Amino acid sequence: MVGNATATKRASLHTLGCRLNQSETLHIRHQLEAKGYNIVPFGEPADLAIINTCTVTNLADAKCRQSIRSFTRKNPHAFTAVVGCYSQSGASTIAEIPGVDLIIGNQEKLSVLDYIGQEKNKKPVIIRERINKDDFSIHFVGDVPFDKRANLKVQDGCDFMCSFCIIPFVRGRSRTREMDNLLNEARALVKRGVRELVLTGVNIGTYLSSKSEDILAVIDNLNDIIGLDRIRISSIEPTTIPESLFDRMIDSDHALLPFLHIPLQSGCDRILDEMRRKYTISEYLNFIYRAHEAVPDLYLGTDIMVGFPGESLDEFDETCRVFLENPFDFCHVFPYSERDGTLAARREDQIPQKERARRSAHLRRLASSKRYDHYADYLGKTMPVLFEDPKGDTWPGYTDNYIRVVIKAAQATNQYLANRMGSVRLNAISADFVAGELLEILD
Ligand code: SF4
């Protein structure tokens, strides 16, 4: 039981969904560590579990329920807290799962520890506050060394109201994290050893502080932090990207990486309009060509949704054509999923699930072939790689333009490479990575 203060308290955390959730889970983890909990991998016996959920699709909901059930079955005496987006939208369904003690929506999720009791609750306590519209700050803690790239939350919520999307309902309207607060956390992370920060949020291009500072100001302020080598922007909406980012990406003295992930969603104007996206295909394509011209080594990834209501076969083929014939390096494919409360869910021309799955599988094959082409463009070249934790007898890492590189551990001659930069020659494509040869350790 969680209140057993003399024994080591074991807590386990589980994150479903996006990078933003990962960054929030990390905050919760640091709070637990500061309170003396021993963090154990999810799946191992624990006294406390905090499961940070996602509700972006029906499948995401189902995966959340499965994770909760699998934990409570194996740990019937543990205190089980379920937080996040699915807690915001599906609290009553989660409350039916035996063993759940606490369900907290997005507004209060980072304060989850304040609600954890000494004993299991007789029935789940549900806390689902209205989501605040104001700028926010995050109380962060933690001083243990941290040798990974870290997500830095800079923004939350979205005002765009795309017709398929549940996110504005569960995460609320767009809100900006106060500049000083996010910079203080960034400095603390760099002091702990972090060399790469990934800026996260729901719609980070809409960042606008009360002092009228935008996402460029965030990036430039982060760039002034000594010891921070890499700044990567996670997903950013097409109409919100200042083109002056390109100068920073090609400036070797600036930490901003040549990386953009810009959701396209569909390659067909009629569908984009029905999705209530804010651009046409030609506007989108003009932008990415300008980006490529300005930043020659740019990695460009995207998200594409298939099987939106009424999407004809020709329209799907058009999306595939747009993806194949333009300078995309990869795409994440999302089969459309009806979300209660959204405009698109009310439509009668829903595409059968089987057909959505077929279209997804087809587009995923194209995505793999585009990634192969991206990797092939760099074979034989030597690039800096920031290494991550070892996997088996290999060291994986990423180039600045997001090529996943793996070297054999033997090449490192017993040196610990995690969080170190190496110069690597890219030799051969193998499944979803490039096998490389370490030429020298840079720092
Ligand atoms: S931009 Fe559209 S898809 Fe993205 S979070 Fe906002 S509403 Fe959802």
Coordinates of C-alpha atoms and ligand atoms in Angstrom, one line a residue:
M1 CA 0.0 0.0 0.0
V2 CA 1.2 3.4 -0.8
G3 CA 1.3 4.8 2.7
N4 CA 3.9 2.3 3.9
A5 CA 6.4 5.0 4.7
T6 CA 9.2 2.8 6.0
A7 CA 9.5 0.5 3.1
T8 CA 10.8 1.9 -0.2
K9 CA 7.8 3.1 -2.1
R10 CA 7.7 1.9 -5.6
A11 CA 5.9 4.0 -8.2
S12 CA 5.5 3.2 -11.9
L13 CA 4.5 5.6 -14.6
H14 CA 3.0 4.9 -18.0
T15 CA 2.5 7.3 -20.9
L16 CA 0.2 6.9 -23.8
G17 CA 0.1 9.3 -26.7
C18 CA 2.1 12.3 -27.7
R19 CA 5.4 14.0 -26.8
L20 CA 3.4 16.5 -24.7
N21 CA 2.2 13.7 -22.5
Q22 CA 5.7 12.4 -22.2
S23 CA 6.9 15.8 -21.0
E24 CA 4.2 15.9 -18.4
T25 CA 4.8 12.4 -17.2
L26 CA 8.5 13.4 -16.7
H27 CA 7.3 16.3 -14.5
I28 CA 5.3 13.8 -12.4
R29 CA 8.2 11.5 -12.2
H30 CA 10.5 14.2 -10.9
Q31 CA 8.0 15.0 -8.2
L32 CA 7.8 11.3 -7.2
E33 CA 11.6 11.1 -7.1
A34 CA 11.8 14.2 -4.9
K35 CA 9.4 12.5 -2.5
G36 CA 11.6 9.5 -2.3
Y37 CA 9.7 7.0 -4.5
N38 CA 11.7 4.4 -6.3
I39 CA 10.6 4.4 -9.9
V40 CA 10.1 0.9 -11.4
P41 CA 9.3 0.0 -15.0
F42 CA 5.6 -0.2 -15.7
G43 CA 4.6 -3.9 -15.5
E44 CA 6.7 -4.6 -12.5
P45 CA 5.1 -4.8 -9.0
A46 CA 4.5 -1.3 -7.6
D47 CA 2.7 0.5 -4.8
L48 CA 1.5 3.3 -7.0
A49 CA 0.8 3.8 -10.7
I50 CA 0.2 6.9 -12.6
I51 CA -1.1 6.3 -16.1
N52 CA -1.1 9.4 -18.3
T53 CA -3.7 8.8 -21.0
C54 CA -4.5 9.8 -24.6
T55 CA -7.9 10.0 -26.3
V56 CA -6.9 11.0 -29.9
T57 CA -8.6 7.9 -31.4
N58 CA -10.9 5.0 -30.4
L59 CA -7.8 2.8 -30.5
A60 CA -6.0 5.2 -28.1
D61 CA -8.9 4.9 -25.6
A62 CA -8.8 1.1 -25.9
K63 CA -5.1 1.0 -25.3
C64 CA -5.5 3.2 -22.2
R65 CA -8.2 0.8 -20.8
Q66 CA -6.0 -2.2 -21.5
S67 CA -3.0 -0.6 -19.7
I68 CA -5.1 0.3 -16.7
R69 CA -6.6 -3.2 -16.5
S70 CA -3.3 -4.9 -16.9
F71 CA -1.8 -2.9 -14.0
T72 CA -4.7 -3.2 -11.6
R73 CA -5.0 -7.0 -12.2
K74 CA -1.4 -7.5 -11.4
N75 CA -1.3 -5.0 -8.5
P76 CA -4.7 -5.2 -6.8
H77 CA -3.4 -3.4 -3.7
A78 CA -1.6 -0.5 -5.4
F79 CA -3.0 3.0 -5.6
T80 CA -3.9 3.6 -9.2
A81 CA -4.3 7.1 -10.6
V82 CA -5.3 7.7 -14.2
V83 CA -4.6 11.2 -15.6
G84 CA -4.7 13.2 -18.8
C85 CA -6.8 13.4 -22.0
Y86 CA -8.9 10.2 -21.7
S87 CA -9.5 11.1 -18.0
Q88 CA -10.9 14.4 -19.2
S89 CA -13.2 12.8 -21.9
G90 CA -14.0 9.3 -20.6
A91 CA -13.9 9.5 -16.7
S92 CA -17.1 7.5 -16.3
T93 CA -15.8 4.7 -18.4
I94 CA -12.5 4.6 -16.6
A95 CA -14.4 4.6 -13.3
E96 CA -15.9 1.2 -14.2
I97 CA -12.5 -0.4 -14.3
P98 CA -12.0 -2.3 -11.0
G99 CA -9.1 -1.0 -8.9
V100 CA -8.9 2.6 -10.2
D101 CA -8.6 5.0 -7.3
L102 CA -8.2 8.4 -8.9
I103 CA -9.1 10.0 -12.2
I104 CA -7.8 13.4 -13.0
G105 CA -8.3 15.5 -16.1
N106 CA -5.8 17.8 -17.7
Q107 CA -6.2 20.9 -15.6
E108 CA -5.0 19.2 -12.4
K109 CA -2.8 16.4 -13.7
L110 CA 0.5 17.9 -12.7
S111 CA -0.8 18.1 -9.1
V112 CA -1.7 14.4 -9.0
L113 CA 0.5 13.8 -6.1
D114 CA -1.6 16.1 -3.9
Y115 CA -4.5 13.7 -4.4
I116 CA -2.8 10.4 -3.7
G117 CA -4.0 8.9 -0.5
Q118 CA -2.6 6.5 2.1
E119 CA -5.2 3.8 1.3
K120 CA -7.0 2.7 -1.8
N121 CA -10.3 4.6 -2.3
K122 CA -13.5 2.7 -2.0
K123 CA -14.6 4.2 -5.3
P124 CA -12.7 6.3 -7.8
V125 CA -12.4 10.0 -7.0
I126 CA -12.9 12.0 -10.2
I127 CA -11.3 15.5 -10.5
R128 CA -12.1 17.1 -13.8
E129 CA -11.8 20.9 -13.5
R130 CA -12.7 23.3 -16.2
I131 CA -9.5 24.1 -18.2
N132 CA -8.0 27.4 -17.4
K133 CA -7.5 29.9 -20.3
D134 CA -4.6 31.9 -18.8
D135 CA -0.9 31.6 -19.4
F136 CA 0.6 29.1 -17.2
S137 CA 3.8 28.1 -15.4
I138 CA 5.0 24.7 -14.2
H139 CA 6.5 24.0 -10.9
F140 CA 9.3 21.7 -11.8
V141 CA 11.7 19.8 -9.5
G142 CA 14.5 17.3 -9.9
D143 CA 18.3 17.5 -9.7
V144 CA 19.4 14.0 -10.7
P145 CA 21.7 13.8 -13.8
F146 CA 19.6 13.3 -16.9
D147 CA 21.4 12.2 -20.0
K148 CA 18.7 12.1 -22.6
R149 CA 17.2 14.6 -24.9
A150 CA 14.3 16.1 -23.1
N151 CA 10.9 17.5 -24.0
L152 CA 10.2 21.0 -23.0
K153 CA 6.5 22.0 -22.7
V154 CA 6.0 25.5 -24.0
Q155 CA 2.3 25.7 -24.8
D156 CA -0.9 23.8 -24.3
G157 CA -4.4 23.7 -25.9
C158 CA -5.6 24.7 -29.4
D159 CA -8.1 27.2 -30.8
F160 CA -8.2 25.8 -34.3
M161 CA -11.1 23.5 -34.0
C162 CA -10.4 21.1 -36.9
S163 CA -13.6 19.2 -37.5
F164 CA -12.1 15.8 -36.6
C165 CA -10.2 16.7 -33.5
I166 CA -11.1 16.2 -29.9
I167 CA -8.0 18.0 -28.5
P168 CA -9.5 21.5 -28.1
F169 CA -12.2 19.8 -25.9
V170 CA -9.8 17.8 -23.7
R171 CA -6.9 20.2 -23.5
G172 CA -8.8 23.5 -23.8
R173 CA -7.9 26.7 -25.6
S174 CA -4.4 27.7 -26.6
R175 CA -2.3 28.8 -23.7
T176 CA 1.3 29.9 -23.4
R177 CA 3.8 28.9 -20.8
E178 CA 5.5 31.9 -19.2
M179 CA 8.8 32.6 -20.7
D180 CA 10.8 32.9 -17.5
N181 CA 9.4 29.7 -16.2
L182 CA 10.2 27.7 -19.3
L183 CA 13.7 29.1 -19.6
N184 CA 14.4 28.3 -15.9
E185 CA 13.4 24.7 -16.6
A186 CA 15.5 24.6 -19.7
R187 CA 18.5 25.9 -17.8
A188 CA 17.9 23.4 -15.0
L189 CA 17.7 20.5 -17.6
V190 CA 20.9 21.7 -19.3
K191 CA 22.7 21.9 -15.9
R192 CA 21.6 18.3 -15.4
G193 CA 23.3 17.2 -18.6
V194 CA 20.6 17.6 -21.3
R195 CA 22.0 18.6 -24.7
E196 CA 18.9 18.5 -26.8
L197 CA 15.5 20.0 -26.0
V198 CA 12.4 19.2 -28.0
L199 CA 9.8 21.9 -27.8
T200 CA 6.4 20.5 -27.3
G201 CA 2.8 21.7 -27.0
V202 CA -0.4 21.2 -28.9
N203 CA -0.1 24.1 -31.3
I204 CA 3.3 25.6 -30.5
G205 CA 3.4 28.0 -33.4
T206 CA 0.6 30.0 -31.6
Y207 CA 2.8 30.7 -28.6
L208 CA 2.3 34.3 -27.6
S209 CA 3.3 35.5 -24.2
S210 CA 1.7 38.4 -22.3
K211 CA 4.8 40.4 -23.4
S212 CA 4.1 39.6 -27.0
E213 CA 7.0 37.2 -27.3
D214 CA 6.4 34.5 -30.0
I215 CA 7.9 31.0 -30.7
L216 CA 10.9 32.7 -32.3
A217 CA 11.7 34.5 -29.1
V218 CA 11.5 31.2 -27.2
I219 CA 13.9 29.6 -29.6
D220 CA 16.4 32.5 -29.5
N221 CA 16.2 32.7 -25.7
L222 CA 16.9 29.0 -25.5
N223 CA 19.8 29.4 -27.9
D224 CA 21.5 31.7 -25.4
I225 CA 21.7 28.8 -22.9
I226 CA 25.3 27.7 -22.8
G227 CA 25.6 23.9 -23.0
L228 CA 22.4 23.4 -25.0
D229 CA 23.6 22.0 -28.4
R230 CA 20.3 21.2 -30.1
I231 CA 16.8 22.7 -30.2
R232 CA 14.2 20.6 -32.1
I233 CA 10.7 21.8 -32.8
S234 CA 8.2 19.0 -32.6
S235 CA 5.0 19.1 -34.7
I236 CA 4.0 22.6 -35.8
E237 CA 0.9 23.7 -37.7
P238 CA 1.5 24.9 -41.3
T239 CA 0.1 28.4 -41.0
T240 CA 2.0 29.2 -37.8
I241 CA 5.6 28.8 -38.9
P242 CA 7.7 32.0 -39.2
E243 CA 10.0 31.8 -42.2
S244 CA 12.7 33.5 -40.2
L245 CA 13.2 30.0 -38.6
F246 CA 15.0 29.0 -41.7
D247 CA 17.9 31.5 -41.1
R248 CA 18.3 29.9 -37.6
M249 CA 18.4 26.4 -39.0
I250 CA 21.2 27.1 -41.4
D251 CA 23.2 29.2 -38.9
S252 CA 25.9 26.9 -37.6
D253 CA 26.1 29.0 -34.4
H254 CA 22.4 28.5 -33.7
A255 CA 21.2 25.4 -32.0
L256 CA 17.9 25.1 -33.9
L257 CA 18.0 21.9 -36.0
P258 CA 17.0 21.5 -39.6
F259 CA 13.9 19.6 -38.7
L260 CA 10.2 20.3 -39.4
H261 CA 7.2 18.1 -38.8
I262 CA 4.2 19.9 -40.4
P263 CA 0.9 18.0 -40.4
L264 CA -0.6 17.9 -43.9
Q265 CA -3.6 15.7 -43.0
S266 CA -4.9 15.4 -46.7
G267 CA -3.5 16.1 -50.1
C268 CA -6.9 17.2 -51.4
D269 CA -8.4 20.7 -51.1
R270 CA -12.0 19.6 -50.7
I271 CA -11.1 17.3 -47.7
L272 CA -8.9 20.0 -46.2
D273 CA -11.8 22.4 -46.3
E274 CA -14.1 19.8 -44.7
M275 CA -11.5 19.2 -42.0
R276 CA -11.5 22.9 -41.4
R277 CA -7.8 23.1 -42.0
K278 CA -6.5 26.6 -42.6
Y279 CA -4.5 26.2 -45.9
T280 CA -4.8 24.9 -49.4
I281 CA -2.5 22.3 -50.9
S282 CA -0.8 24.9 -53.0
E283 CA -0.1 27.1 -50.0
Y284 CA 1.3 24.2 -48.1
L285 CA 3.5 23.0 -50.9
N286 CA 4.8 26.5 -51.7
F287 CA 5.8 26.8 -48.1
I288 CA 7.7 23.5 -48.0
Y289 CA 9.5 24.2 -51.2
R290 CA 10.6 27.6 -49.8
A291 CA 11.8 25.8 -46.7
H292 CA 13.7 23.2 -48.7
E293 CA 15.4 25.9 -50.8
A294 CA 16.4 27.8 -47.7
V295 CA 17.5 24.8 -45.7
P296 CA 19.1 22.2 -48.0
D297 CA 19.5 19.4 -45.4
L298 CA 16.0 19.9 -43.9
Y299 CA 14.1 16.8 -42.6
L300 CA 10.5 17.2 -43.4
G301 CA 8.0 14.9 -41.7
T302 CA 4.2 15.1 -41.7
D303 CA 1.0 13.6 -40.4
I304 CA -1.7 12.3 -42.8
M305 CA -5.2 11.3 -41.8
V306 CA -6.9 8.7 -44.1
G307 CA -10.5 7.7 -44.3
F308 CA -11.9 11.1 -43.3
P309 CA -15.8 11.0 -43.9
G310 CA -16.5 11.2 -47.5
E311 CA -12.9 10.7 -48.7
S312 CA -13.3 9.1 -52.1
L313 CA -10.7 6.7 -53.6
D314 CA -9.6 9.3 -56.0
E315 CA -9.1 11.8 -53.2
F316 CA -7.1 9.2 -51.2
D317 CA -5.0 8.5 -54.3
E318 CA -4.4 12.3 -54.7
T319 CA -3.1 12.4 -51.1
C320 CA -0.7 9.6 -51.8
R321 CA 0.5 11.3 -55.0
V322 CA 1.0 14.6 -53.1
F323 CA 3.0 12.8 -50.4
L324 CA 5.1 10.8 -52.9
E325 CA 5.9 13.6 -55.4
N326 CA 6.9 16.3 -52.9
P327 CA 9.9 16.5 -50.6
F328 CA 8.5 14.7 -47.6
D329 CA 10.8 12.4 -45.7
F330 CA 8.3 10.4 -43.7
C331 CA 4.7 10.5 -42.6
H332 CA 2.8 9.3 -39.6
V333 CA -0.5 7.8 -40.8
F334 CA -3.6 8.2 -38.7
P335 CA -6.8 6.3 -39.7
Y336 CA -9.7 8.7 -39.1
S337 CA -11.5 7.9 -35.8
E338 CA -14.9 9.3 -34.8
R339 CA -14.6 11.4 -31.6
D340 CA -17.8 12.3 -29.8
G341 CA -18.6 16.0 -29.9
T342 CA -16.7 16.7 -33.1
L343 CA -18.3 17.9 -36.3
A344 CA -16.9 15.1 -38.4
A345 CA -18.3 12.4 -36.1
R346 CA -21.9 13.5 -36.9
R347 CA -21.5 12.9 -40.6
E348 CA -23.3 10.0 -42.2
D349 CA -20.7 9.3 -44.9
Q350 CA -18.3 7.5 -42.6
I351 CA -15.8 5.3 -44.4
P352 CA -15.9 1.6 -43.3
Q353 CA -13.2 0.7 -40.8
K354 CA -11.8 -2.0 -43.1
E355 CA -11.3 0.5 -45.8
R356 CA -9.6 3.0 -43.4
A357 CA -7.2 0.2 -42.4
R358 CA -6.5 -0.7 -46.0
R359 CA -5.7 3.0 -46.9
S360 CA -3.5 3.3 -43.8
A361 CA -1.5 0.2 -44.7
H362 CA -1.0 1.5 -48.2
L363 CA 0.2 4.9 -47.1
R364 CA 2.4 3.4 -44.4
R365 CA 4.2 1.4 -47.1
L366 CA 4.8 4.7 -49.1
A367 CA 6.0 6.3 -45.9
S368 CA 8.6 3.6 -45.4
S369 CA 9.8 4.0 -49.0
K370 CA 10.2 7.8 -48.5
R371 CA 12.2 7.3 -45.3
Y372 CA 14.4 4.8 -47.2
D373 CA 15.0 7.5 -49.9
H374 CA 15.8 10.1 -47.2
Y375 CA 18.4 7.8 -45.6
A376 CA 19.8 6.8 -49.1
D377 CA 20.5 10.5 -49.8
Y378 CA 23.1 10.5 -47.0
L379 CA 24.8 7.2 -47.5
G380 CA 28.6 7.6 -47.5
K381 CA 28.4 11.0 -45.8
T382 CA 29.9 11.7 -42.3
M383 CA 27.5 13.4 -39.9
P384 CA 27.4 14.3 -36.2
V385 CA 25.2 11.9 -34.1
L386 CA 24.0 12.5 -30.6
F387 CA 23.9 9.1 -29.0
E388 CA 21.2 7.8 -26.7
D389 CA 21.1 4.9 -24.2
P390 CA 22.6 1.7 -25.4
K391 CA 20.4 -1.0 -26.9
G392 CA 21.9 -4.5 -26.6
D393 CA 25.3 -4.3 -28.2
T394 CA 24.6 -1.2 -30.1
W395 CA 24.5 2.6 -29.6
P396 CA 21.7 4.4 -31.4
G397 CA 21.4 8.1 -32.0
Y398 CA 20.1 10.7 -34.3
T399 CA 21.7 13.1 -36.8
D400 CA 20.4 16.7 -36.7
N401 CA 18.1 16.0 -39.6
Y402 CA 16.6 13.0 -37.9
I403 CA 18.4 10.0 -39.5
R404 CA 18.4 7.2 -36.9
V405 CA 21.9 5.9 -36.8
V406 CA 23.1 2.8 -35.0
I407 CA 26.7 1.7 -34.4
K408 CA 28.1 -1.5 -33.0
A409 CA 29.2 -1.1 -29.3
A410 CA 32.5 -2.6 -30.1
Q411 CA 33.4 0.6 -32.1
A412 CA 33.2 2.6 -29.0
T413 CA 36.0 0.6 -27.4
N414 CA 34.3 0.5 -24.0
Q415 CA 33.4 4.2 -23.9
Y416 CA 30.0 5.2 -22.7
L417 CA 28.4 7.1 -25.5
A418 CA 25.0 8.1 -24.2
N419 CA 24.5 11.9 -24.6
R420 CA 27.8 12.3 -26.4
M421 CA 28.3 13.5 -29.9
G422 CA 30.2 11.4 -32.4
S423 CA 31.2 11.8 -36.0
V424 CA 29.7 8.9 -37.9
R425 CA 30.0 7.7 -41.5
L426 CA 26.7 6.4 -42.7
N427 CA 27.3 3.1 -44.4
A428 CA 24.1 1.0 -45.0
I429 CA 20.4 1.1 -44.6
S430 CA 19.0 -1.6 -42.4
A431 CA 15.2 -1.6 -41.8
D432 CA 14.4 1.7 -40.0
F433 CA 17.9 2.9 -39.3
V434 CA 21.3 3.5 -40.9
A435 CA 24.3 1.4 -39.8
G436 CA 27.2 3.6 -39.3
E437 CA 30.9 3.6 -38.4
L438 CA 32.1 5.8 -35.5
L439 CA 35.1 7.9 -36.8
E440 CA 35.6 10.0 -33.6
I441 CA 34.0 11.1 -30.5
L442 CA 33.5 14.8 -30.7
D443 CA 32.6 15.7 -27.2
Ligands
SF4_1 S1 -4.6 22.2 -35.0 FE1 -6.4 21.0 -35.5 S2 -5.7 18.9 -35.3 FE2 -4.1 20.1 -34.3 S3 -4.8 20.1 -32.1 FE3 -5.7 21.9 -33.1 S4 -7.7 21.2 -33.6 FE4 -6.5 19.4 -33.3

